XYZ file of C-alpha atoms in Angstrom:
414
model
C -37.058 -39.338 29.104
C -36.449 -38.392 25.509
C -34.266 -35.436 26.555
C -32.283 -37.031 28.936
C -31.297 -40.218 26.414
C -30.214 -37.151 24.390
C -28.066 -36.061 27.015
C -26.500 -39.592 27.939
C -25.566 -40.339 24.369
C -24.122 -36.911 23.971
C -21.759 -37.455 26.511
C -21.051 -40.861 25.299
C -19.738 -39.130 22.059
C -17.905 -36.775 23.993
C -15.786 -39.045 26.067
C -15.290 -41.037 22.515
C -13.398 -38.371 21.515
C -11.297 -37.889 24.715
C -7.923 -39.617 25.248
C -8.472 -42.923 27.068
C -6.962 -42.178 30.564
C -4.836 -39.436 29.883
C -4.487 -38.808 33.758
C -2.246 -41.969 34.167
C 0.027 -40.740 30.688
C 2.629 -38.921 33.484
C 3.201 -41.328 35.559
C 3.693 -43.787 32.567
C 6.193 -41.621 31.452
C 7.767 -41.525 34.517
C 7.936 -45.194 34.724
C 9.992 -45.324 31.782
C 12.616 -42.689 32.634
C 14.726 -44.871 34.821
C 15.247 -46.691 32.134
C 16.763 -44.424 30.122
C 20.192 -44.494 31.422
C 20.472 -48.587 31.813
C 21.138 -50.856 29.415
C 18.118 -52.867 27.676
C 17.994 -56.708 28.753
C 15.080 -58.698 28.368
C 13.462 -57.653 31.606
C 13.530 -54.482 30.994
C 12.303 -54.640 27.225
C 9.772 -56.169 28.494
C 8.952 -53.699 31.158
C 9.215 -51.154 28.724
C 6.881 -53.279 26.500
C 4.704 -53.139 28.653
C 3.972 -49.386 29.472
C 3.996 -48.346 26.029
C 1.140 -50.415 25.742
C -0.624 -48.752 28.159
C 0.917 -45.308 26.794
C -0.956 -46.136 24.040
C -4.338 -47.277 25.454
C -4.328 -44.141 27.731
C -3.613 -41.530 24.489
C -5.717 -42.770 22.150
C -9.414 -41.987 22.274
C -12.263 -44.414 21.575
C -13.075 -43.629 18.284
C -9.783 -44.053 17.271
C -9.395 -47.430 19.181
C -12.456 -48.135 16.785
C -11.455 -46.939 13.577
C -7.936 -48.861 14.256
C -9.937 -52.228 14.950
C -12.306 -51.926 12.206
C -10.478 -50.603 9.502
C -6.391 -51.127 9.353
C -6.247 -54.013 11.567
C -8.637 -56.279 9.210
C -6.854 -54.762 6.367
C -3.358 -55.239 7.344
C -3.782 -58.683 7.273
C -5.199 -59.142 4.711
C -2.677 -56.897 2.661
C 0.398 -59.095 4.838
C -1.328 -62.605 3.225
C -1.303 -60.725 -0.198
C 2.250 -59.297 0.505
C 3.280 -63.312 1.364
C 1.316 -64.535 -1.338
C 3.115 -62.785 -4.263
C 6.583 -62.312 -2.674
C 6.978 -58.652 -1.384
C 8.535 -59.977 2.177
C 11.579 -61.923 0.227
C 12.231 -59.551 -2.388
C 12.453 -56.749 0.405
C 14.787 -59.090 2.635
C 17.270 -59.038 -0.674
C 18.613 -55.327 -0.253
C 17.472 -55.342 3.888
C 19.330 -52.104 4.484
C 18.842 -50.338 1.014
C 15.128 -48.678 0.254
C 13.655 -50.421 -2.535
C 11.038 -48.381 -4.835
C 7.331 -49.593 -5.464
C 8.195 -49.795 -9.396
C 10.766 -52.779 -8.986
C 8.574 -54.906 -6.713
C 5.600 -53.879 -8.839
C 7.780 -55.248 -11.839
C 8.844 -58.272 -9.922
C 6.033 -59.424 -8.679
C 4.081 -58.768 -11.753
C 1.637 -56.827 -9.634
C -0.607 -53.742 -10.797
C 2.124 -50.634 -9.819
C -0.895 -48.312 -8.632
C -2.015 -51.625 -6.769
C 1.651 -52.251 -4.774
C 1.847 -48.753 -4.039
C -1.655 -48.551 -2.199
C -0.429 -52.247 0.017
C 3.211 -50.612 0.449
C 1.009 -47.386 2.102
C -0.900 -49.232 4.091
C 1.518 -51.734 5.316
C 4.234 -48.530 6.549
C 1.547 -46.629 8.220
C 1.199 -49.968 10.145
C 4.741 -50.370 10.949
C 5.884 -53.814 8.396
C 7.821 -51.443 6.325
C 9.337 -48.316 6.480
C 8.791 -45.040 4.230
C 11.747 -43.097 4.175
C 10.483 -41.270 0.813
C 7.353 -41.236 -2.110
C 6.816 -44.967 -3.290
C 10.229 -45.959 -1.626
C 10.115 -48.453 1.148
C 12.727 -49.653 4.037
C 12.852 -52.871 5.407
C 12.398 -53.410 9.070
C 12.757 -56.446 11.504
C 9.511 -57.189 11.257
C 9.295 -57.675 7.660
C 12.457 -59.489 7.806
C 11.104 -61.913 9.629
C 7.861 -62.376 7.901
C 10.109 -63.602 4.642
C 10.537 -67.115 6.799
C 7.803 -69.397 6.470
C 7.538 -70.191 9.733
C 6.767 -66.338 10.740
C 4.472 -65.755 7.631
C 2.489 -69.200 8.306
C 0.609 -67.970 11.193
C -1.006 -65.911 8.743
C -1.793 -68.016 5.887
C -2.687 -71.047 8.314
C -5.010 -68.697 10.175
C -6.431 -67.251 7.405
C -7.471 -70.503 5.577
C -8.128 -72.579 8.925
C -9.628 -70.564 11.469
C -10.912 -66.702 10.591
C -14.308 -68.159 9.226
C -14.969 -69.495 12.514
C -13.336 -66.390 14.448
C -15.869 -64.268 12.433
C -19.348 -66.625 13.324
C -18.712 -66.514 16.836
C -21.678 -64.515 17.450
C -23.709 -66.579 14.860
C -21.993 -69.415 16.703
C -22.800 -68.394 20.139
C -26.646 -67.524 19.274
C -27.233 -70.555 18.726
C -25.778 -72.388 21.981
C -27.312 -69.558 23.946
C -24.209 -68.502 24.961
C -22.436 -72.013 26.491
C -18.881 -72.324 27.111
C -17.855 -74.880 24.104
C -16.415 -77.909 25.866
C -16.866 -80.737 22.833
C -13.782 -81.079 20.982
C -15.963 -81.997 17.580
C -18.791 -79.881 18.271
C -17.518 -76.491 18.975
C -16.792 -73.272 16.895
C -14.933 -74.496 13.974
C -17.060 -77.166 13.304
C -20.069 -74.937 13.223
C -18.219 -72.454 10.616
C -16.581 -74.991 8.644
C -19.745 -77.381 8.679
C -17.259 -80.724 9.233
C -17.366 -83.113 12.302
C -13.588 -83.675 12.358
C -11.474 -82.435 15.177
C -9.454 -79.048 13.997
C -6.215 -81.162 14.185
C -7.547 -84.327 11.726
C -9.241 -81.375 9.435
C -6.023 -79.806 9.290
C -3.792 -82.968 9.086
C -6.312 -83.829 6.007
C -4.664 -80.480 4.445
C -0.811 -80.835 4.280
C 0.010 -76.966 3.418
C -2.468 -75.983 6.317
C -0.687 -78.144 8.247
C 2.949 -76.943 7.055
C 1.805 -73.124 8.145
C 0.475 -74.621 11.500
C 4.159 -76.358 12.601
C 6.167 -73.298 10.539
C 3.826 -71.200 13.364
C 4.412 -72.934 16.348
C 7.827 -73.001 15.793
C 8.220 -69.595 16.034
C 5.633 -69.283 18.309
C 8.539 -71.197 20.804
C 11.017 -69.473 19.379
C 13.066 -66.929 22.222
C 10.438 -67.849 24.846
C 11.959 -69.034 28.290
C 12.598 -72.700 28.405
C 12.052 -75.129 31.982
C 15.299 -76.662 30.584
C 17.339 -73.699 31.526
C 19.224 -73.581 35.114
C 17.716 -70.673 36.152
C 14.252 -72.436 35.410
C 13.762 -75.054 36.718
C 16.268 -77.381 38.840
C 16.610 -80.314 36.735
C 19.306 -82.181 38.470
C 17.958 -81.904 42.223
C 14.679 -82.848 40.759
C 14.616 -84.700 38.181
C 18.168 -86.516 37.765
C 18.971 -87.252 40.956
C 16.686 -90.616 41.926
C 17.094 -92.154 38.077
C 17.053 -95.193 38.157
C 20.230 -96.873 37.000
C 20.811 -99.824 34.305
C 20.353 -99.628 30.134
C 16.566 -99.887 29.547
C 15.524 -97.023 31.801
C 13.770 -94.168 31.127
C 14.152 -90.590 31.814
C 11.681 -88.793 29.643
C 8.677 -89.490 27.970
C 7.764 -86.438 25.491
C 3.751 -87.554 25.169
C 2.616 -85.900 21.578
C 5.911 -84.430 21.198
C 6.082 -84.374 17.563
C 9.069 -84.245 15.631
C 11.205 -83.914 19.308
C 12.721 -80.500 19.030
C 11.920 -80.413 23.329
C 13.715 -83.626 24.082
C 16.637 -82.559 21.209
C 17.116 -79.157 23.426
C 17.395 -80.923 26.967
C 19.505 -83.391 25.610
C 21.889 -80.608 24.204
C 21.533 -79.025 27.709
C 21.813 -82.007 29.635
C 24.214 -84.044 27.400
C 25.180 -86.011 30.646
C 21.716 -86.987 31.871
C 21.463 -90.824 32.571
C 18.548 -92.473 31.005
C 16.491 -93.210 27.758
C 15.016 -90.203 26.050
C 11.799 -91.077 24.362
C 9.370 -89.040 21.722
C 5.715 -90.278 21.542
C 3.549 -88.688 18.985
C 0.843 -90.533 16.141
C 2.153 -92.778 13.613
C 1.385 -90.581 10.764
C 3.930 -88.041 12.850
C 6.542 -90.248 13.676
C 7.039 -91.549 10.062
C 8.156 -87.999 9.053
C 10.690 -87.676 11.577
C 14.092 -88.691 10.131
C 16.045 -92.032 10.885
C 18.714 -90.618 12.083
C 20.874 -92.207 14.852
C 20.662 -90.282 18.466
C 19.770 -89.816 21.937
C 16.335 -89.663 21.190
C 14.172 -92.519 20.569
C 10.893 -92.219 18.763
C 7.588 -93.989 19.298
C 3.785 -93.996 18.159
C 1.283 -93.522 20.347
C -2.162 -92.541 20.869
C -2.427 -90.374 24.035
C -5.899 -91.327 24.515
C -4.621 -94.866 24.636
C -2.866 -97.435 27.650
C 0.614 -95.430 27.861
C 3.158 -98.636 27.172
C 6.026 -96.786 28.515
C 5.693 -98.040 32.252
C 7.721 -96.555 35.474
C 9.520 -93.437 33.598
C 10.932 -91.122 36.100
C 9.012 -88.442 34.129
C 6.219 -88.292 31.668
C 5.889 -84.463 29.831
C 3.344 -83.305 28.136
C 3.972 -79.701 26.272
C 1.230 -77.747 24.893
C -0.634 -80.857 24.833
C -3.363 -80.321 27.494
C -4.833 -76.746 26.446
C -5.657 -78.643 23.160
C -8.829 -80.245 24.728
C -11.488 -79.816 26.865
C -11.649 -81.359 30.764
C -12.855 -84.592 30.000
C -10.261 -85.979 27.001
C -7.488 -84.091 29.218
C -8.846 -86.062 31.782
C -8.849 -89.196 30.024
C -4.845 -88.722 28.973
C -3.891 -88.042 32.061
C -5.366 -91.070 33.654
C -3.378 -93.361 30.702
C -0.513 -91.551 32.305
C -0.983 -92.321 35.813
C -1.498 -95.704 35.325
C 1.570 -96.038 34.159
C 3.557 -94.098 36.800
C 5.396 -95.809 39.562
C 4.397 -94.294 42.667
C 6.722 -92.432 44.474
C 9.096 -92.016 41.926
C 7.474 -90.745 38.701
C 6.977 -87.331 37.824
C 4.418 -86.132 35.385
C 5.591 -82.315 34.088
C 3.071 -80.069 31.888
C 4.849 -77.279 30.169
C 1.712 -74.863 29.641
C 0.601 -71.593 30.178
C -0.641 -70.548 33.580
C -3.477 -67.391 33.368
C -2.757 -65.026 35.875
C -6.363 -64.033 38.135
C -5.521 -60.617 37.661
C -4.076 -58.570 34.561
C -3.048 -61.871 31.768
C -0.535 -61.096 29.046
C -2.633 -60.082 25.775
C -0.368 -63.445 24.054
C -2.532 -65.968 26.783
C -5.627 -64.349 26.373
C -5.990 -64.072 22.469
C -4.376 -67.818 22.536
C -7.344 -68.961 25.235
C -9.566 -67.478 22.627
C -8.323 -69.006 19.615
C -8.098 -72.379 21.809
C -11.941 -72.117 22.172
C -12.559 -71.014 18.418
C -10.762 -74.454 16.902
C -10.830 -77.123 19.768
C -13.512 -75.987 22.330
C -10.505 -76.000 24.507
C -8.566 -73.657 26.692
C -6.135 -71.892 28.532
C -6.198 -72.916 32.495
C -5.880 -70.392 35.537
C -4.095 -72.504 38.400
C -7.084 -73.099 40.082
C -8.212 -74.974 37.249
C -5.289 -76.579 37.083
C -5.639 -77.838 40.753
C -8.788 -79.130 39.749
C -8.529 -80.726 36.070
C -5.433 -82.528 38.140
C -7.041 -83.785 41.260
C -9.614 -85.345 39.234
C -7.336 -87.040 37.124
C -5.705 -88.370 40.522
C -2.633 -86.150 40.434
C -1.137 -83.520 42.971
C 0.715 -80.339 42.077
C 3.994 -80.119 43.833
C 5.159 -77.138 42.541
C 4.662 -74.483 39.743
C 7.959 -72.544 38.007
C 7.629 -69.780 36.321
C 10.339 -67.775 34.587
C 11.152 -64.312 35.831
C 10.127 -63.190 31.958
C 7.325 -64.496 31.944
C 5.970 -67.547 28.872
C 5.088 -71.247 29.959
C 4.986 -72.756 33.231
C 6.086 -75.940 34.344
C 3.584 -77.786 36.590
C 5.486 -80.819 38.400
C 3.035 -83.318 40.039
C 3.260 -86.555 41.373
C 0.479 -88.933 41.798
C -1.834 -88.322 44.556
């Protein structure tokens, strides 16, 4: 038995040291040739996108896949926090097309020169900058972008808000023998951070946290494929056409839609769209919006509470749901059917929608970091059938963009 162990983990080290799949590397390759000679729109990038991944995956070999995830992954970000902390990203966005030596940003940042040299390595072999010679550094889009707060707050809101949890997961896990979380103040984070408090009153208890979390969500929205588009979803066959006319009525109510960037948009889209736009979000929210005449109304309100707004021709609830487990979703989305006027109200849920079969790596490592904070996830449309149904809701229809991001689930009440 002895002997043939031996001979099983021998050829477990072998095939670590083999490319992952390199059978499938031609026929990647010739996916991407008929590409070469058309120009790059969205669809296509992401096409492309999407086979270099795999290029990738099927070239490099296991040990490298480990190496990678255990040793420059962990470290690059915690060399992009330093790089934030101490100003590298802005004073490399100040010359963005002239290469900038190690001894000026070691000078202006008042960091150790043998110490910015060794970050400046590690961050170019990872792709944030680029070398183009010794100790002299190019900047790139990507480090561009991280010198706006609201692409370098993912990172420091992560980093102070969520990685100790990430990181006990198995500790975590041990000790629930391996349950799916589903309490929203007795999940993950909790356990990590030792704290009752949902992640979202923790973090509103910690106003830079909480800066980093809305810098990050705004550009996690940022580019993505929005419902209010025309070749989205058809808003004026389905939504505008059966408003209900006179002063006081309502087209949209934006349930925990902060500081109303989605109703701002559709109103900019739809500038002739009859009805009352409202924004519903927690008092503490709505006092930081600005009084500034518009369009858009603004309101506190508790989701979990009776929904005041009554007989709206739609109710819309964006990344709202896949904040919380089945039974508080459930318990917001009966507020909002009570409040719906049969046959005419709409409810719309702008969420993601997992695919059954091969999910974007975006959904997936969102699902997990759903679970990690709020014992809450990402919903396959099954689920989705299901959380709904219970909640006394039918799904008429599903759109989905051609390239790909958020859904739109339109129901009506059942």
């Amino acid at each position: 038995m002895a002997v043939k162990l031996d001979e099983f983990s021998s050829s477990l080290d072998a095939v670590a040291i083999q490319a992952g799949d390199v059978v499938t590397v031609p026929h990647l390759i010739t996916d991407m040739l008929p590409y070469l000679d058309l120009p790059i729109n969205e669809h296509h990038r992401l096409h492309l996108l999407r086979i270099a991944r795999l290029l990738v995956q099927a070239l490099e070999t296991p040990r490298e896949t480990v190496i990678r995830l255990c040793w420059a992954e962990p470290t690059l970000y915690g060399a992009i926090i330093v790089a934030i902390d101490c100003g590298i990203f802005s004073y490399m966005s100040q010359t963005p097309n002239e290469p900038v030596p190690v001894e000026y940003l070691a000078r202006v940042t008042e960091m150790d020169p043998i110490l910015t040299s060794r970050l400046m390595k590690h961050l170019s072999a990872m792709g944030i900058f680029q070398e183009s010679a010794p100790d002299l550094y190019l900047a790139t889009n990507l480090s561009k972008a991280l010198a706006l707060s609201k692409y370098a707050g993912g990172f420091t809101c992560m980093a102070e808000g969520a990685m100790k949890a990430i990181y006990r997961l198995p500790e975590y896990f041990r000790s629930t023998g391996y349950r799916n979380p589903d309490e929203a103040t007795a999940g993950p984070f909790q356990f990590a951070y030792e704290t009752s408090q949902h992640w979202f009153q923790w973090v509103s208890e910690r106003p830079a946290i909480c800066q980093q979390f809305n810098h990050h969500m705004s550009a996690y929205h940022q580019g993505r494929p929005s419902w209010m588009d025309r070749d989205f979803y058809p808003v004026e066959n389905a939504l505008l056409n059966l408003v209900k006319p006179g002063p006081n009525a309502v087209l949209l109510v934006d349930i925990g839609g902060g500081f109303g960037h989605d109703l701002q948009e559709f109103h900019q889209k739809h500038p002739s769209a009859p009805g009352r736009l409202i924004v519903q979000d927690k008092a503490d929210v709505i006092q930081q919006v600005p009084n500034e005449p518009g369009k858009v109304e603004f309101m506190a309100h508790d989701f979990f509470t009776e929904q005041p707004i009554k007989g709206a021709r739609a109710y819309y609830l964006h990344s709202v749901l896949h904040d919380w487990p089945d039974a508080e979703c459930r318990r917001i989305l009966r507020h909002i059917s009570d409040a719906m006027a049969p046959g005419y109200s709409k409810l719309l849920i702008n969420e993601n929608v997992v695919p059954d079969q091969k999910a974007d790596w975006q959904i997936t490592g969102l699902d997990l970091m759903l679970m990690t904070l709020a014992s809450a996830r990402e919903r396959r449309e099954s689920e989705w059938h299901q959380l709904l149904t219970d909640a006394g809701f039918m799904i008429v229809h599903i759109w989905s963009h051609i390239n790909g991001g958020e859904s739109l689930i339109e129901c009506q009440l059942a």
